[in-house]
């Protein structure tokens, strides 16, 4: 258990982290929704500019791009639903 004196600081830090995450998630979701058909084509092709941009927005490390592209291509549920695709991107991002 942390020192109770530091709990307010932890709460503020956590609130700031949540705000940053929520802001990034909103940007990713907006991009995915707006470019969904192009993203689906990029996923089918294994890569493409829209997919790379979604990786950048979600901060998916370059080292994970190939694995995530393979996962997205194998699981049609992830590439048929903008929300599922958004979640996948955010889970693999930093």
mmCIF file of C-alpha atoms in Angstrom:
data_model
loop_
_atom_site.group_PDB
_atom_site.id
_atom_site.type_symbol
_atom_site.label_atom_id
_atom_site.label_comp_id
_atom_site.label_asym_id
_atom_site.label_seq_id
_atom_site.Cartn_x
_atom_site.Cartn_y
_atom_site.Cartn_z
ATOM 1 C CA UNK A 1 0.000 0.000 0.000
ATOM 2 C CA UNK A 2 1.424 3.383 -0.949
ATOM 3 C CA UNK A 3 2.053 6.068 1.587
ATOM 4 C CA UNK A 4 -1.306 7.843 2.149
ATOM 5 C CA UNK A 5 0.452 11.201 1.871
ATOM 6 C CA UNK A 6 1.147 10.453 -1.802
ATOM 7 C CA UNK A 7 -2.371 9.283 -2.721
ATOM 8 C CA UNK A 8 -3.519 12.698 -4.038
ATOM 9 C CA UNK A 9 -0.464 12.828 -6.315
ATOM 10 C CA UNK A 10 -1.168 9.300 -7.568
ATOM 11 C CA UNK A 11 -4.769 10.264 -8.272
ATOM 12 C CA UNK A 12 -3.709 13.315 -10.291
ATOM 13 C CA UNK A 13 -1.122 11.289 -12.205
ATOM 14 C CA UNK A 14 -3.678 8.604 -12.979
ATOM 15 C CA UNK A 15 -6.214 11.177 -14.161
ATOM 16 C CA UNK A 16 -3.636 12.709 -16.505
ATOM 17 C CA UNK A 17 -2.710 9.284 -17.912
ATOM 18 C CA UNK A 18 -6.374 8.438 -18.466
ATOM 19 C CA UNK A 19 -6.963 11.742 -20.234
ATOM 20 C CA UNK A 20 -4.023 11.116 -22.585
ATOM 21 C CA UNK A 21 -5.189 7.566 -23.310
ATOM 22 C CA UNK A 22 -8.782 8.659 -23.940
ATOM 23 C CA UNK A 23 -7.624 11.434 -26.263
ATOM 24 C CA UNK A 24 -5.418 9.045 -28.263
ATOM 25 C CA UNK A 25 -8.175 6.432 -28.391
ATOM 26 C CA UNK A 26 -10.616 9.023 -29.712
ATOM 27 C CA UNK A 27 -8.155 10.002 -32.486
ATOM 28 C CA UNK A 28 -7.639 6.337 -33.400
ATOM 29 C CA UNK A 29 -11.384 5.605 -33.396
ATOM 30 C CA UNK A 30 -12.116 8.644 -35.563
ATOM 31 C CA UNK A 31 -9.406 7.656 -38.033
ATOM 32 C CA UNK A 32 -10.558 4.021 -38.142
ATOM 33 C CA UNK A 33 -14.195 4.985 -38.639
ATOM 34 C CA UNK A 34 -13.405 7.558 -41.318
ATOM 35 C CA UNK A 35 -11.010 5.292 -43.241
ATOM 36 C CA UNK A 36 -12.537 1.907 -42.528
ATOM 37 C CA UNK A 37 -12.890 0.603 -46.093
ATOM 38 C CA UNK A 38 -9.345 1.654 -46.971
ATOM 39 C CA UNK A 39 -8.083 0.021 -43.785
ATOM 40 C CA UNK A 40 -9.886 -3.198 -44.692
ATOM 41 C CA UNK A 41 -8.142 -3.226 -48.084
ATOM 42 C CA UNK A 42 -4.771 -2.535 -46.466
ATOM 43 C CA UNK A 43 -5.367 -5.393 -44.019
ATOM 44 C CA UNK A 44 -6.217 -7.743 -46.898
ATOM 45 C CA UNK A 45 -3.042 -6.606 -48.714
ATOM 46 C CA UNK A 46 -0.892 -7.020 -45.593
ATOM 47 C CA UNK A 47 -0.005 -3.333 -45.346
ATOM 48 C CA UNK A 48 -0.685 0.086 -46.814
ATOM 49 C CA UNK A 49 -0.617 3.781 -45.989
ATOM 50 C CA UNK A 50 -3.902 3.850 -44.066
ATOM 51 C CA UNK A 51 -2.921 0.874 -41.930
ATOM 52 C CA UNK A 52 0.497 2.382 -41.225
ATOM 53 C CA UNK A 53 -1.144 5.666 -40.215
ATOM 54 C CA UNK A 54 -3.478 3.820 -37.838
ATOM 55 C CA UNK A 55 -0.423 2.112 -36.306
ATOM 56 C CA UNK A 56 1.234 5.500 -35.862
ATOM 57 C CA UNK A 57 -1.849 7.028 -34.234
ATOM 58 C CA UNK A 58 -2.164 4.081 -31.837
ATOM 59 C CA UNK A 59 1.613 4.121 -31.268
ATOM 60 C CA UNK A 60 2.045 0.499 -32.291
ATOM 61 C CA UNK A 61 5.812 -0.134 -32.294
ATOM 62 C CA UNK A 62 7.328 -0.934 -35.687
ATOM 63 C CA UNK A 63 8.457 -4.309 -34.356
ATOM 64 C CA UNK A 64 4.788 -5.300 -33.865
ATOM 65 C CA UNK A 65 3.484 -4.218 -37.292
ATOM 66 C CA UNK A 66 3.990 -7.535 -39.092
ATOM 67 C CA UNK A 67 2.507 -9.614 -36.266
ATOM 68 C CA UNK A 68 -0.491 -7.311 -35.846
ATOM 69 C CA UNK A 69 -1.100 -7.221 -39.604
ATOM 70 C CA UNK A 70 -1.137 -11.036 -39.618
ATOM 71 C CA UNK A 71 -3.538 -11.141 -36.664
ATOM 72 C CA UNK A 72 -5.890 -8.655 -38.340
ATOM 73 C CA UNK A 73 -5.824 -10.571 -41.617
ATOM 74 C CA UNK A 74 -6.543 -13.921 -39.906
ATOM 75 C CA UNK A 75 -9.456 -12.741 -37.785
ATOM 76 C CA UNK A 76 -12.296 -11.336 -39.920
ATOM 77 C CA UNK A 77 -14.103 -10.087 -36.807
ATOM 78 C CA UNK A 78 -11.306 -7.578 -36.229
ATOM 79 C CA UNK A 79 -11.426 -6.189 -39.745
ATOM 80 C CA UNK A 80 -15.227 -6.142 -40.062
ATOM 81 C CA UNK A 81 -15.969 -3.950 -37.058
ATOM 82 C CA UNK A 82 -14.465 -0.473 -36.530
ATOM 83 C CA UNK A 83 -14.731 -0.819 -32.741
ATOM 84 C CA UNK A 84 -12.936 -4.185 -32.719
ATOM 85 C CA UNK A 85 -10.206 -2.782 -34.961
ATOM 86 C CA UNK A 86 -9.828 0.246 -32.697
ATOM 87 C CA UNK A 87 -9.504 -1.980 -29.636
ATOM 88 C CA UNK A 88 -6.906 -4.168 -31.383
ATOM 89 C CA UNK A 89 -4.843 -1.136 -32.315
ATOM 90 C CA UNK A 90 -4.996 0.315 -28.817
ATOM 91 C CA UNK A 91 -4.104 -3.000 -27.163
ATOM 92 C CA UNK A 92 -0.974 -3.298 -29.291
ATOM 93 C CA UNK A 93 -0.002 0.367 -28.975
ATOM 94 C CA UNK A 94 2.046 2.023 -26.283
#
